[in-house]
Coordinates of C-alpha atoms and ligand atoms in Angstrom, one line a residue:
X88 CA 0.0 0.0 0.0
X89 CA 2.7 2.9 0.7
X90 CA 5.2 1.1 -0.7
X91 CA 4.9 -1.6 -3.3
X92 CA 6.8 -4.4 -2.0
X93 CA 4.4 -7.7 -1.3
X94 CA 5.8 -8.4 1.7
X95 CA 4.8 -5.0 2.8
X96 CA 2.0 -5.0 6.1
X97 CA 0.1 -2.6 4.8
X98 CA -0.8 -4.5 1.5
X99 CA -1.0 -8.1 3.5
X100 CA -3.3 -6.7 5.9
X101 CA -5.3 -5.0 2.9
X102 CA -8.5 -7.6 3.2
X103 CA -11.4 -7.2 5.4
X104 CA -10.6 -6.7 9.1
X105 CA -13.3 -7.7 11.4
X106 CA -14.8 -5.6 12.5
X107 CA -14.6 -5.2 16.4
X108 CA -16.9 -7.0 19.0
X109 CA -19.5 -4.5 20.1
X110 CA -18.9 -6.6 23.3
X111 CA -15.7 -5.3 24.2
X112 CA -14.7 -5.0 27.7
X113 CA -15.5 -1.2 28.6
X114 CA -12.9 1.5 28.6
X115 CA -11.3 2.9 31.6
X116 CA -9.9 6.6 31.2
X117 CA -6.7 6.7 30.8
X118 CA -6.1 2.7 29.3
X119 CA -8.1 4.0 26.2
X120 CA -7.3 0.4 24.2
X121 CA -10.5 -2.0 24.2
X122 CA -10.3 -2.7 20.3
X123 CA -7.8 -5.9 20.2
X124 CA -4.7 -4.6 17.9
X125 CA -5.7 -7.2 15.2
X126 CA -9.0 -5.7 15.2
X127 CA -8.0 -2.0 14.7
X128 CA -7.1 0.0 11.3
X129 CA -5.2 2.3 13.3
X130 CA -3.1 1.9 16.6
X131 CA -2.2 4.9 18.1
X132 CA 0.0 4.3 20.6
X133 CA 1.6 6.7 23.1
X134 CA 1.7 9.7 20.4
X135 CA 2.8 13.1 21.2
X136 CA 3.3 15.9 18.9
X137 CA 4.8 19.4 18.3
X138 CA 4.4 22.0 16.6
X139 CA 7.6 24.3 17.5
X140 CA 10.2 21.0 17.3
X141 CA 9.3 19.3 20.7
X142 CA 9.0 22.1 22.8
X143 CA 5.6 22.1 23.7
X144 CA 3.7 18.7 23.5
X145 CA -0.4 19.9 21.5
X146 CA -0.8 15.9 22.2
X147 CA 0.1 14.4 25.0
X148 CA 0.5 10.5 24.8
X149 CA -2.7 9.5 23.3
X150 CA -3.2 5.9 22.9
X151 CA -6.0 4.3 21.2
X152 CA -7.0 1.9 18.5
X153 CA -9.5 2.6 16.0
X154 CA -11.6 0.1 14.7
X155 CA -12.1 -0.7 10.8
X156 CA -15.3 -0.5 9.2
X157 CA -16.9 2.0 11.8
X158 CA -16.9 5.7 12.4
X159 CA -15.2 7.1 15.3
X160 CA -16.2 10.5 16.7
X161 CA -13.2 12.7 17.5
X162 CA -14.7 15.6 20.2
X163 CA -12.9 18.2 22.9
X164 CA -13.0 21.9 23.0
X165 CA -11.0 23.9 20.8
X166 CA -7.9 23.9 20.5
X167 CA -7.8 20.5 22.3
X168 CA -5.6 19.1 19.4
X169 CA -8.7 17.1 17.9
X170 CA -7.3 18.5 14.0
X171 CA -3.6 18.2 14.9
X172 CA -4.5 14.4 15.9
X173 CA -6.6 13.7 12.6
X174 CA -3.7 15.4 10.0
X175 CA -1.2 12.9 12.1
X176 CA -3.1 10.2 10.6
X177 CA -2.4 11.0 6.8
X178 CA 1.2 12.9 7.8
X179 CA -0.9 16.2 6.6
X180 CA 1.3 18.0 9.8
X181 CA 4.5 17.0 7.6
X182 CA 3.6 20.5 5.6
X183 CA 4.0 22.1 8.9
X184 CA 8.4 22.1 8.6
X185 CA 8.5 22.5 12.6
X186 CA 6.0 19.6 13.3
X187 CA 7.4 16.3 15.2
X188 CA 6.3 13.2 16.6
X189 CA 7.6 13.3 19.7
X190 CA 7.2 10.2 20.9
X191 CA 5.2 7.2 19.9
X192 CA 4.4 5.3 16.7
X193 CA 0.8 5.4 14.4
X194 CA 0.1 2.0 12.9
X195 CA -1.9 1.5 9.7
X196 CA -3.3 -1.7 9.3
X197 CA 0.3 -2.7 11.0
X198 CA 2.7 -0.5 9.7
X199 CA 4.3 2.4 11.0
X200 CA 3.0 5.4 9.1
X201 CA 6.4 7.9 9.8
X202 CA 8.8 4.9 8.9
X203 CA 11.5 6.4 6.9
X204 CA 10.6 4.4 4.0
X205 CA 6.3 5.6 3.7
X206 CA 5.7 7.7 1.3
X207 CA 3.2 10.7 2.7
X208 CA 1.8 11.0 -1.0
X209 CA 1.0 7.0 -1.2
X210 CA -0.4 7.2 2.4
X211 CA -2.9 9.6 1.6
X212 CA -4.2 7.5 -1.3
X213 CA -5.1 5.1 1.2
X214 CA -5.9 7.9 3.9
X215 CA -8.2 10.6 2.5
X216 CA -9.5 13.6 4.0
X217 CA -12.3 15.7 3.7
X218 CA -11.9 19.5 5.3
X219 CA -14.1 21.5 7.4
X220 CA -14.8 24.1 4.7
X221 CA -15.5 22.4 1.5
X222 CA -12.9 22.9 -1.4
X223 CA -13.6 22.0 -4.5
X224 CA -11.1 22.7 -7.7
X225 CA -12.4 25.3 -9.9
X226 CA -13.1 22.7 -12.4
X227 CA -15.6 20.9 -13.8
X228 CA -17.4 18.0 -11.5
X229 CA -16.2 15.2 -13.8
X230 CA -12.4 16.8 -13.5
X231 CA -13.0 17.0 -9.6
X232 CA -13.3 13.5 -9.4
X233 CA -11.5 12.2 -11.7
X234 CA -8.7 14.1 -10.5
X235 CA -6.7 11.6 -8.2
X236 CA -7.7 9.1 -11.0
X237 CA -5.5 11.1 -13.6
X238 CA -2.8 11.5 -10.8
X239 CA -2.4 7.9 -10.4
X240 CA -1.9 7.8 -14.3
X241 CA -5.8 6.5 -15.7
X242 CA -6.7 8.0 -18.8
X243 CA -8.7 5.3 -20.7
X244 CA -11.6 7.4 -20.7
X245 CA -14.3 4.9 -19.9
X246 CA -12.7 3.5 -17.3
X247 CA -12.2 7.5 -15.7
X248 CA -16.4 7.8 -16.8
X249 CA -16.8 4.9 -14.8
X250 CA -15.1 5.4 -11.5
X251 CA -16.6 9.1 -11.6
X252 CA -20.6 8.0 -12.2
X253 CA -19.3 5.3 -9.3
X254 CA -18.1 8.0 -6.8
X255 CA -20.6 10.3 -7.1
X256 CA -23.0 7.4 -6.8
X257 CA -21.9 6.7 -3.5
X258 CA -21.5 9.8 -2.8
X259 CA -25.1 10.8 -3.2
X260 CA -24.8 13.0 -5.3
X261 CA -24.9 11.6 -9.3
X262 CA -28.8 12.0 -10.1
X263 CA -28.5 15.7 -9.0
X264 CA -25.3 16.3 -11.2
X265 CA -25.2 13.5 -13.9
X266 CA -26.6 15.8 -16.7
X267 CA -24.1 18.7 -15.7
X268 CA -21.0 16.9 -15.2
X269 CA -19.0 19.3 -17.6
X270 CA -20.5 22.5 -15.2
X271 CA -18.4 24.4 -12.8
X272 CA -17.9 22.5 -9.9
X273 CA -18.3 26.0 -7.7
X274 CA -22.0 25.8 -9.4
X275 CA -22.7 23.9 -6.7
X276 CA -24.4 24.3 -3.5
X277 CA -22.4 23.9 -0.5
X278 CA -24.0 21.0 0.7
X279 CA -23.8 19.8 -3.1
X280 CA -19.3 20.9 -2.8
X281 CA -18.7 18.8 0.2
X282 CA -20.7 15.7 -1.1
X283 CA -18.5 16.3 -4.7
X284 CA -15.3 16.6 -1.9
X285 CA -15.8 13.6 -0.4
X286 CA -16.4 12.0 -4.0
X287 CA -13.4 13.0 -5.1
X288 CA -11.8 11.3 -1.7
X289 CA -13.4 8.4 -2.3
X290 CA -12.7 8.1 -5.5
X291 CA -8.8 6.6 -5.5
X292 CA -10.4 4.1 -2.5
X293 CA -8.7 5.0 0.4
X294 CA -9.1 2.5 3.3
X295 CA -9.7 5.4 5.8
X296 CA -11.5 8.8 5.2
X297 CA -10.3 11.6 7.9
X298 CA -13.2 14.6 8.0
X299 CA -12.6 17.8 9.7
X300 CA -15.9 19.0 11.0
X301 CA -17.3 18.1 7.7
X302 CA -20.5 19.5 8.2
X303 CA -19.9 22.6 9.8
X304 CA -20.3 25.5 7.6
X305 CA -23.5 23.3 6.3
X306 CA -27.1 24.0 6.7
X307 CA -29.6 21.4 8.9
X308 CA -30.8 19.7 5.7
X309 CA -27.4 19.3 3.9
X310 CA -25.9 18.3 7.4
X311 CA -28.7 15.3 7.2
X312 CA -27.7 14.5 3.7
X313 CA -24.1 14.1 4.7
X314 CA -24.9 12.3 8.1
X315 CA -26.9 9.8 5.9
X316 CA -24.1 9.4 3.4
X317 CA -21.5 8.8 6.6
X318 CA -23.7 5.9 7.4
X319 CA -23.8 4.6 4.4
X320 CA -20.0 5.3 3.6
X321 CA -19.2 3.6 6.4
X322 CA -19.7 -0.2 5.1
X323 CA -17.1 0.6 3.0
X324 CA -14.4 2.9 4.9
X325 CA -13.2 3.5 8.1
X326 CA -14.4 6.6 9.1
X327 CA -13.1 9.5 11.5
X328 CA -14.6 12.4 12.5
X329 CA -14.1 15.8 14.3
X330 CA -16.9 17.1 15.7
X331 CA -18.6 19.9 17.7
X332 CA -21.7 19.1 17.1
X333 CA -22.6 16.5 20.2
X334 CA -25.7 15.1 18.5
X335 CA -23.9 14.4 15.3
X336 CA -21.5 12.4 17.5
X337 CA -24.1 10.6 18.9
X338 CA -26.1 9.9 15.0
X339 CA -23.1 9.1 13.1
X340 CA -20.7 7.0 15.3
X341 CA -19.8 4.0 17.1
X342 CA -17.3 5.6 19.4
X343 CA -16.2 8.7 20.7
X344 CA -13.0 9.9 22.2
X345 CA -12.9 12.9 24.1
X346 CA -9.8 15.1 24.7
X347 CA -9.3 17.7 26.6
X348 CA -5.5 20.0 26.2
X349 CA -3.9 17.5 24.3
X350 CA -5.1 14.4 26.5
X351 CA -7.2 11.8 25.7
X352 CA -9.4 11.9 28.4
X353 CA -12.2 9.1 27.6
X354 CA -12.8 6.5 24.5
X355 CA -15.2 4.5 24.4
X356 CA -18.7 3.5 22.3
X357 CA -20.3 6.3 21.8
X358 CA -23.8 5.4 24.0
X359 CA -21.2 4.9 26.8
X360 CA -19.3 8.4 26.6
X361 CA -22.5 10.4 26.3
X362 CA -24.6 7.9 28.4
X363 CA -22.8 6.7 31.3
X364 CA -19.0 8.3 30.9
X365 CA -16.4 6.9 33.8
X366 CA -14.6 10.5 34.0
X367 CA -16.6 13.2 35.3
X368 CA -14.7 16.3 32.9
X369 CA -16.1 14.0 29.8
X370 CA -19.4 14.1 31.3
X371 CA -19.4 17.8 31.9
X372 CA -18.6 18.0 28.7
X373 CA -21.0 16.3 26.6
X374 CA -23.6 18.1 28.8
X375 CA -22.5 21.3 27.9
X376 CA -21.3 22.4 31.2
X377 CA -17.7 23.6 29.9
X378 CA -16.2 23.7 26.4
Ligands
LIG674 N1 0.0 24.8 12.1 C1 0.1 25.1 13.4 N2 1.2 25.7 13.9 C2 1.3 25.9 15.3 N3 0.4 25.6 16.2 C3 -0.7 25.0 15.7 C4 -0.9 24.7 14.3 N4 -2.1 24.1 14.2 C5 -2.6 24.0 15.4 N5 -1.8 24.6 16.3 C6 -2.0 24.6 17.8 O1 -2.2 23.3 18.2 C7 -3.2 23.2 19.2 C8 -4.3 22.2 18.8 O2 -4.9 22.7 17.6 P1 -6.0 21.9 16.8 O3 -6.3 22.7 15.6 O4 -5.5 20.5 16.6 O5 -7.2 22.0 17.8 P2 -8.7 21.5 17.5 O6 -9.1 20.6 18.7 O7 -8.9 20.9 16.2 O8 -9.5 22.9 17.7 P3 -10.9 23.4 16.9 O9 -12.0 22.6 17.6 O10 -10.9 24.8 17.3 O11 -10.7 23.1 15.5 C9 -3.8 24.6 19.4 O12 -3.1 25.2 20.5 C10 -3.4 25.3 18.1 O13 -3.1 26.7 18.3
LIG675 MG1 -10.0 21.6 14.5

């Protein structure tokens, strides 16, 4: 997968993972890990980071695993290094020159994302990100989507046709844009550009899809069109999400973490954080006493 060598984890562990027992013993704060490591896409495990070379820690020895074929709410006030933790998990922060792991390794479906030998570029084929504010290219719809597709060298033109009607398919979006696909992507409306972003993600297949608050700058009925298409996205990705938006935590995902200045203070499912939380700051904060 990030490199091409067979032997390589990443591609041997590129067929289904099971998904997690629902069952899992429940999370106590602070040992964060009930997904069994061959259950987990991703193993975070003890990762702290910098932004100004290791002086100051944004993340502060989070360890957790995140289970495949689920979504996994990411939630904290701001500031709380919710963003900083999701760009570790496609090396995004590498763009940032003073940015370091400081200690710690990320695993991908076993492999160590910031080996020396990953590439960043082929990670994020596999790791795909949709942002907070949606960003189309000022191009067509078809060229949006078919975009990483002509990156990764397809030109055969009905095999491109095909993977775009595809992405936008599950996407949700191809009966409101298959007779326009030539149009202005920035036609759109914004509910319309983030559902054409995450096409565009989803078109090269990634394994994961990172989103950053994805539904933020949306309105009520576009949020529900996107919360539907999370759902639906999720039988075929691993999802992660960063939200502020408690009740989209609660509709969209199977577990929560919550962190508070750079800690993880609580993971668990989802029903437990905002139902019955063990730690009493995560409690305050999915009430809405602080944050
Ligand atoms: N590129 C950067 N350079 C330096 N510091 C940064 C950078 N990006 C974020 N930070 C700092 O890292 C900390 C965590 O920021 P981050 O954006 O991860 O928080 P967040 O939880 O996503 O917040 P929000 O909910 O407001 O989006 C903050 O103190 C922030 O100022
Ligand atoms: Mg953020």
């Amino acid at each position: 997968m990030v490199t091409t060598s067979p032997s390589d984890p990443m591609t041997e562990l590129a067929t289904p993972v099971e998904s997690p027992a629902k069952a899992s013993p429940s999370t106590k704060a602070n040992n964060p890990n009930p997904i069994a490591e061959q259950d987990a896409m991703i193993e975070i495990d003890d990762v702290s980071f910098s932004y100004d070379m290791g002086k100051t820690n944004v993340l502060k020895n989070i360890s957790f695993n995140i289970p495949a074929g689920k979504v996994t709410a990411l939630i904290g006030p701001s500031g709380c290094g919710k963003s900083t933790l999701l760009r570790c998990l496609n090396r995004m922060n590498d763009l940032v020159d003073t940015s370091k792991v400081t200690t710690g390794q990320i695993r991908i479906m076993g492999q160590d994302i910031n080996a020396h030998d990953v590439d960043p570029i082929e990670l994020r084929k596999q790791v795909g990100m949709v942002f907070q504010k949606y960003n189309p290219f000022p191009k067509s719809i078809y060229e949006n989507v078919a975009y990483g597709l002509r990156i990764q060298g397809i030109k055969n033109k009905a095999r491109l046709d095909e993977a775009v009607e595809k992405s936008l398919q599950r996407a949700a979006l191809w009966n409101e844009v298959k007779d326009r696909l030539n149009s202005s992507a920035l036609g759109l409306s914004g509910g319309q550009q983030q559902r054409l972003c995450i096409a565009r993600t989803i078109a090269v297949n990634p394994r994961i899809v990172l989103m950053d608050e994805p539904c933020s700058a949306l309105d009520p009925i576009a949020t529900a069109r996107i919360e539907e298409l999370i759902a639906e996205l999720q039988e075929e990705f691993t999802i992660v999400i960063v939200t502020h938006n408690m009740q989209q935590a609660t509709r969209v995902s199977d577990r929560t973490a919550f962190f508070y200045l750079g800690e993880l203070i609580e993971y668990d499912d989802t029903t437990t954080i905002f139902g019955n939380p063990s730690v009493t700051q995560t409690e305050d904060y999915v009430s809405g006493r602080f944050g």
